Backbone as JSON, one array per atom type, in Angstrom:
{
  "sequence": "MSNKIQEVLYTGKTRTTGGRDGASRSSDGRLDVKLSAPWSKGEGTNPEQLLAAGWSACYLGAIGKASAELGLAVPAGAAVDAEVDLAKGDEGFQLQARLHVSLPGVDREVAQKIIDRAHATCPYSKALYASTNVKTTLA",
  "N": [[-22.96, -89.24, 119.68], [-22.51, -86.37, 117.87], [-20.16, -84.05, 116.92], [-19.31, -81.62, 115.08], [-16.31, -80.34, 114.01], [-15.47, -77.01, 113.59], [-13.32, -75.28, 113.36], [-9.88, -75.67, 113.75], [-7.98, -74.73, 116.45], [-5.53, -75.06, 117.63], [-2.85, -77.4, 117.56], [-1.41, -79.75, 119.48], [1.61, -81.38, 119.36], [3.36, -84.32, 119.94], [6.06, -86.62, 120.42], [6.48, -89.78, 121.6], [8.59, -92.13, 123.06], [9.4, -95.4, 124.17], [7.29, -95.8, 125.94], [5.78, -95.93, 129.18], [8.17, -95.88, 130.51], [9.85, -94.15, 129.15], [10.35, -91.35, 127.1], [9.01, -88.13, 126.32], [8.51, -85.68, 123.88], [7.73, -82.48, 122.68], [6.85, -81.19, 119.42], [7.78, -78.6, 119.1], [9.73, -78.42, 120.99], [9.25, -77.35, 123.5], [8.21, -78.92, 125.47], [9.76, -81.47, 127.1], [10.17, -84.3, 128.45], [11.11, -86.84, 130.79], [9.76, -90.04, 131.25], [8.18, -92.18, 133.61], [6.85, -95.08, 135.15], [4.26, -94.84, 137.64], [4.75, -96.52, 139.84], [7.37, -97.13, 139.68], [10.94, -96.57, 140.23], [11.86, -94.61, 138.68], [13.04, -91.46, 137.27], [11.3, -89.76, 135.97], [8.15, -88.07, 135.11], [4.68, -89.12, 134.98], [2.02, -90.36, 132.82], [-0.46, -89.91, 134.13], [0.02, -87.77, 135.87], [0.66, -85.83, 133.99], [-1.8, -85.61, 132.64], [-3.39, -84.69, 134.76], [-2.2, -82.18, 135.22], [-2.59, -80.87, 132.74], [-5.41, -80.94, 132.49], [-6.26, -79.53, 134.82], [-5.17, -77.0, 134.33], [-6.48, -76.23, 131.95], [-9.1, -76.34, 132.89], [-9.09, -74.33, 134.83], [-8.84, -72.16, 133.14], [-11.34, -72.36, 131.9], [-12.92, -71.77, 134.07], [-12.33, -69.08, 134.3], [-13.56, -68.12, 131.97], [-16.24, -68.8, 132.5], [-16.68, -67.28, 134.8], [-16.42, -64.69, 133.77], [-18.65, -64.66, 132.06], [-20.62, -64.48, 133.95], [-20.21, -61.99, 134.85], [-18.16, -61.63, 136.65], [-14.93, -61.45, 138.21], [-12.13, -63.67, 138.19], [-11.18, -64.82, 141.28], [-8.29, -63.76, 143.17], [-5.89, -66.19, 143.91], [-7.37, -68.33, 143.07], [-7.67, -71.77, 142.36], [-7.09, -75.08, 141.04], [-6.92, -78.25, 142.11], [-5.96, -81.22, 140.87], [-6.54, -84.69, 140.76], [-5.63, -87.67, 139.36], [-6.4, -90.95, 138.97], [-4.94, -94.04, 138.15], [-6.56, -96.89, 137.59], [-7.88, -100.2, 138.15], [-10.49, -101.96, 136.81], [-13.63, -103.66, 136.14], [-13.45, -103.78, 133.39], [-10.76, -103.79, 132.83], [-7.83, -101.67, 132.79], [-8.43, -98.31, 133.79], [-9.33, -94.83, 134.15], [-9.89, -92.55, 136.86], [-11.01, -89.53, 138.39], [-10.5, -86.6, 140.44], [-11.43, -83.31, 141.0], [-10.53, -80.58, 142.78], [-11.72, -77.58, 143.6], [-10.85, -74.26, 144.26], [-12.15, -71.22, 145.03], [-11.57, -68.54, 146.37], [-13.39, -66.36, 148.48], [-15.69, -66.3, 146.95], [-19.14, -66.67, 146.88], [-20.69, -69.74, 147.78], [-22.87, -70.77, 146.29], [-22.74, -69.26, 143.92], [-20.17, -69.97, 143.16], [-20.59, -72.68, 142.6], [-22.21, -72.47, 140.33], [-20.32, -71.4, 138.59], [-18.49, -73.53, 138.46], [-20.11, -75.52, 137.29], [-20.6, -74.36, 134.77], [-17.98, -74.23, 133.87], [-17.31, -76.93, 133.51], [-18.93, -77.48, 131.35], [-17.66, -76.08, 129.39], [-14.89, -76.64, 129.33], [-12.65, -78.46, 127.37], [-11.29, -80.8, 128.18], [-12.88, -81.73, 130.31], [-15.25, -82.2, 128.91], [-14.42, -84.27, 127.23], [-13.67, -86.27, 129.02], [-15.69, -86.72, 130.94], [-17.73, -88.42, 130.01], [-16.6, -90.94, 129.99], [-15.18, -91.38, 132.29], [-14.98, -91.68, 135.8], [-15.63, -88.92, 137.56], [-15.2, -86.63, 140.14], [-16.09, -83.56, 141.45], [-15.2, -81.13, 143.73], [-15.86, -78.34, 145.83], [-13.7, -76.28, 147.43]],
  "CA": [[-22.88, -87.8, 119.77], [-21.76, -85.8, 116.76], [-19.69, -82.7, 117.18], [-18.54, -81.25, 113.9], [-15.29, -79.32, 114.25], [-15.56, -75.9, 112.65], [-12.01, -74.66, 113.19], [-8.84, -76.14, 114.66], [-7.3, -73.56, 117.01], [-4.16, -75.41, 117.99], [-2.56, -78.83, 117.57], [-0.23, -80.13, 120.26], [2.25, -82.54, 118.74], [4.44, -84.92, 120.71], [6.56, -87.95, 120.04], [6.83, -90.52, 122.8], [9.28, -93.4, 122.84], [9.65, -96.16, 125.38], [6.11, -95.95, 126.79], [5.81, -95.36, 130.53], [9.56, -95.75, 130.94], [10.55, -93.53, 128.04], [10.43, -89.89, 127.07], [8.07, -87.47, 125.43], [9.0, -84.36, 123.48], [6.83, -81.79, 121.75], [7.48, -80.84, 118.15], [8.45, -77.3, 119.23], [10.77, -78.54, 122.0], [8.9, -76.71, 124.77], [7.99, -80.01, 126.41], [10.77, -82.51, 126.93], [10.11, -84.94, 129.76], [11.35, -88.26, 131.01], [8.57, -90.71, 131.76], [8.36, -93.4, 134.38], [5.6, -95.58, 135.73], [4.09, -94.34, 139.01], [5.25, -97.48, 140.82], [8.8, -97.38, 139.46], [11.85, -95.63, 140.88], [12.38, -93.74, 137.63], [13.12, -90.02, 137.54], [10.36, -88.95, 135.2], [6.75, -87.95, 135.47], [3.9, -90.19, 134.37], [0.88, -89.84, 132.08], [-1.53, -89.44, 135.0], [0.41, -86.43, 136.32], [0.53, -84.93, 132.84], [-3.23, -85.37, 132.43], [-3.86, -83.84, 135.86], [-1.7, -80.82, 134.99], [-3.27, -80.3, 131.57], [-6.83, -80.76, 132.78], [-6.46, -78.46, 135.8], [-4.86, -75.73, 133.67], [-7.59, -75.95, 131.04], [-10.29, -76.12, 133.7], [-8.98, -73.0, 135.42], [-9.2, -71.24, 132.05], [-12.79, -72.42, 131.74], [-13.46, -71.03, 135.21], [-12.22, -67.67, 133.92], [-14.61, -67.83, 130.98], [-17.53, -68.89, 133.19], [-16.77, -66.12, 135.69], [-16.68, -63.52, 132.93], [-20.05, -64.74, 131.6], [-21.46, -64.08, 135.07], [-19.83, -60.63, 135.21], [-17.27, -61.7, 137.8], [-13.5, -61.68, 137.98], [-11.61, -64.84, 138.89], [-10.54, -64.3, 142.48], [-6.88, -64.06, 143.41], [-5.74, -67.43, 144.65], [-8.17, -69.41, 142.5], [-6.82, -72.92, 142.04], [-7.7, -76.39, 140.82], [-6.06, -79.39, 142.43], [-6.48, -82.37, 140.14], [-6.01, -86.01, 141.08], [-6.02, -88.65, 138.35], [-6.04, -92.3, 139.39], [-4.89, -95.18, 137.25], [-7.27, -97.91, 138.36], [-8.24, -101.43, 137.45], [-11.9, -102.26, 137.04], [-14.19, -104.82, 135.46], [-13.05, -103.76, 131.98], [-9.32, -103.58, 132.76], [-7.33, -100.39, 133.28], [-9.25, -97.14, 133.52], [-8.99, -93.65, 134.93], [-10.9, -91.81, 137.59], [-10.39, -88.25, 138.74], [-11.12, -85.66, 141.37], [-11.03, -81.92, 140.85], [-10.82, -79.79, 143.97], [-11.72, -76.2, 143.11], [-10.8, -73.23, 145.28], [-12.49, -69.89, 144.54], [-11.65, -67.78, 147.62], [-14.23, -65.17, 148.54], [-16.87, -66.41, 146.09], [-20.28, -67.34, 147.49], [-20.71, -71.14, 147.36], [-23.86, -70.96, 145.22], [-22.16, -68.67, 142.71], [-19.02, -70.83, 142.8], [-21.12, -73.89, 141.98], [-22.61, -72.1, 138.97], [-19.07, -71.26, 137.82], [-17.97, -74.88, 138.25], [-20.97, -76.2, 136.31], [-20.32, -73.77, 133.45], [-16.62, -74.6, 133.47], [-17.34, -78.3, 132.98], [-19.59, -77.44, 130.04], [-16.77, -75.38, 128.48], [-13.54, -77.23, 129.3], [-12.56, -79.61, 126.47], [-10.89, -81.99, 128.93], [-14.07, -82.21, 131.01], [-16.18, -82.76, 127.91], [-13.88, -85.53, 126.72], [-13.49, -87.29, 130.05], [-16.87, -86.97, 131.76], [-18.54, -89.53, 129.49], [-15.95, -92.23, 130.14], [-14.35, -91.4, 133.49], [-15.62, -91.32, 137.06], [-15.07, -87.64, 137.96], [-15.85, -85.97, 141.26], [-15.63, -82.19, 141.62], [-15.57, -80.56, 145.03], [-15.55, -76.94, 146.05], [-12.97, -76.12, 148.7]],
  "C": [[-22.0, -87.29, 118.63], [-21.4, -84.36, 117.08], [-18.77, -82.31, 116.03], [-17.58, -80.11, 114.25], [-15.4, -78.25, 113.17], [-14.2, -75.28, 112.36], [-11.04, -75.26, 114.2], [-8.05, -74.92, 115.13], [-5.84, -73.83, 117.32], [-4.02, -76.92, 117.94], [-1.29, -79.05, 118.37], [0.34, -81.41, 119.65], [3.39, -83.03, 119.62], [4.86, -86.23, 120.08], [7.01, -88.6, 121.33], [7.49, -91.82, 122.39], [9.44, -94.1, 124.18], [8.46, -96.31, 126.32], [6.27, -95.28, 128.14], [7.23, -95.21, 131.07], [10.41, -95.12, 129.84], [10.67, -92.03, 128.18], [9.4, -89.36, 126.09], [8.58, -86.07, 125.16], [8.03, -83.76, 122.48], [7.59, -81.39, 120.5], [8.2, -79.5, 118.22], [9.53, -77.3, 120.3], [10.43, -77.93, 123.36], [8.59, -77.72, 125.86], [9.01, -81.09, 126.11], [10.89, -83.21, 128.28], [10.49, -86.41, 129.71], [10.07, -88.82, 131.6], [8.97, -91.92, 132.6], [7.02, -93.81, 134.97], [5.49, -95.09, 137.17], [4.72, -95.25, 140.07], [6.74, -97.78, 140.65], [9.64, -96.36, 140.23], [12.47, -94.68, 139.86], [12.29, -92.27, 137.99], [11.96, -89.22, 136.96], [8.97, -88.86, 135.79], [5.98, -89.1, 134.82], [2.67, -89.59, 133.68], [-0.25, -89.31, 132.96], [-1.23, -88.04, 135.54], [0.27, -85.42, 135.18], [-0.93, -84.6, 132.55], [-3.77, -84.45, 133.51], [-3.43, -82.39, 135.65], [-2.43, -80.16, 133.83], [-4.72, -80.0, 131.85], [-7.04, -79.6, 133.74], [-6.15, -77.09, 135.21], [-6.0, -75.3, 132.75], [-8.85, -75.59, 131.83], [-10.26, -74.75, 134.37], [-9.26, -71.92, 134.37], [-10.69, -71.2, 131.82], [-13.5, -71.72, 132.89], [-13.41, -69.53, 134.93], [-13.31, -67.27, 132.95], [-15.98, -67.83, 131.65], [-17.73, -67.69, 134.11], [-17.1, -64.87, 134.9], [-18.12, -63.5, 132.43], [-21.02, -64.31, 132.69], [-21.11, -62.67, 135.57], [-18.91, -60.57, 136.41], [-15.82, -61.86, 137.36], [-13.11, -62.96, 138.71], [-10.86, -64.31, 140.12], [-9.05, -64.64, 142.54], [-6.81, -65.34, 144.24], [-6.62, -68.57, 144.15], [-7.24, -70.54, 142.09], [-7.66, -74.16, 141.8], [-6.64, -77.43, 141.13], [-6.69, -80.61, 141.78], [-5.77, -83.64, 140.6], [-6.53, -86.98, 140.03], [-5.5, -90.01, 138.79], [-5.96, -93.23, 138.19], [-5.48, -96.32, 138.06], [-7.5, -99.14, 137.51], [-9.67, -101.75, 137.82], [-12.32, -103.5, 136.28], [-13.72, -104.92, 134.01], [-11.56, -103.49, 131.82], [-8.93, -102.22, 133.31], [-8.27, -99.26, 132.89], [-8.78, -96.0, 134.41], [-10.19, -93.2, 135.76], [-10.21, -90.56, 138.1], [-11.21, -87.48, 139.76], [-10.55, -84.28, 141.1], [-11.48, -81.18, 142.1], [-10.64, -78.32, 143.58], [-11.75, -75.23, 144.28], [-11.06, -71.87, 144.62], [-12.69, -68.99, 145.77], [-12.53, -66.54, 147.49], [-15.47, -65.22, 147.68], [-17.94, -67.2, 146.84], [-20.4, -68.76, 146.93], [-21.71, -71.41, 146.23], [-23.35, -70.43, 143.89], [-21.0, -69.53, 142.23], [-19.51, -72.1, 142.13], [-21.59, -73.63, 140.55], [-21.38, -71.98, 138.06], [-18.51, -72.64, 137.48], [-18.79, -75.62, 137.2], [-20.72, -75.67, 134.91], [-18.93, -74.16, 132.96], [-16.58, -76.01, 132.9], [-17.97, -78.35, 131.59], [-18.69, -76.81, 128.97], [-15.44, -76.09, 128.27], [-13.5, -78.47, 128.4], [-12.14, -80.9, 127.18], [-12.1, -82.58, 129.66], [-15.04, -82.86, 130.03], [-15.71, -84.13, 127.44], [-13.91, -86.63, 127.78], [-14.74, -87.63, 130.85], [-17.66, -88.19, 131.29], [-17.92, -90.89, 129.82], [-15.18, -92.4, 131.45], [-15.18, -91.01, 134.7], [-14.91, -90.05, 137.57], [-15.88, -87.06, 139.1], [-15.24, -84.58, 141.4], [-16.12, -81.68, 142.97], [-15.12, -79.11, 145.09], [-14.9, -76.81, 147.41], [-13.49, -74.94, 149.47]]
}
C-alpha cells in the first residue's frame, strides 16, 4: 500500500530513556512521564496506556469529523474507552485492542455509520487495523 504524504501537519517528538522502566519527555516539555512495565510496582504509566489515550483522543476527533460530514453534532457525553492489550502470540509480542464508543442519544444505525467513517479517518485506526486485532463496540 502506497500513501504519499502531501503535507506534514505536526511532528510529535519525544526522547525516551530506560525503556519500560524509564522516562519519556516531549521536545516541548508538555509531556514528561515516568514509565514502568504494567506488571511492575513502578510509579509510571506504560506504553499501552499511552497508546490507548492517544488513540481514543484521535478517534473521538475522527468521530467529530464523521458526525459533521453527516450533518450531525457530536452528542454531549460522547466518549471512547480504549483498551490496549500487550499479548504474546505465535509471532512473539503483539498488541490487540478494543474501542468502546458511547454516542448518547444517537440512533444505533447512524452511530455505526459514524464509527465506520471514524475508522476510515483516524490515523491511529489506519495504522493499527492492518496489524492489530481491533474490536469496536457501540455502548
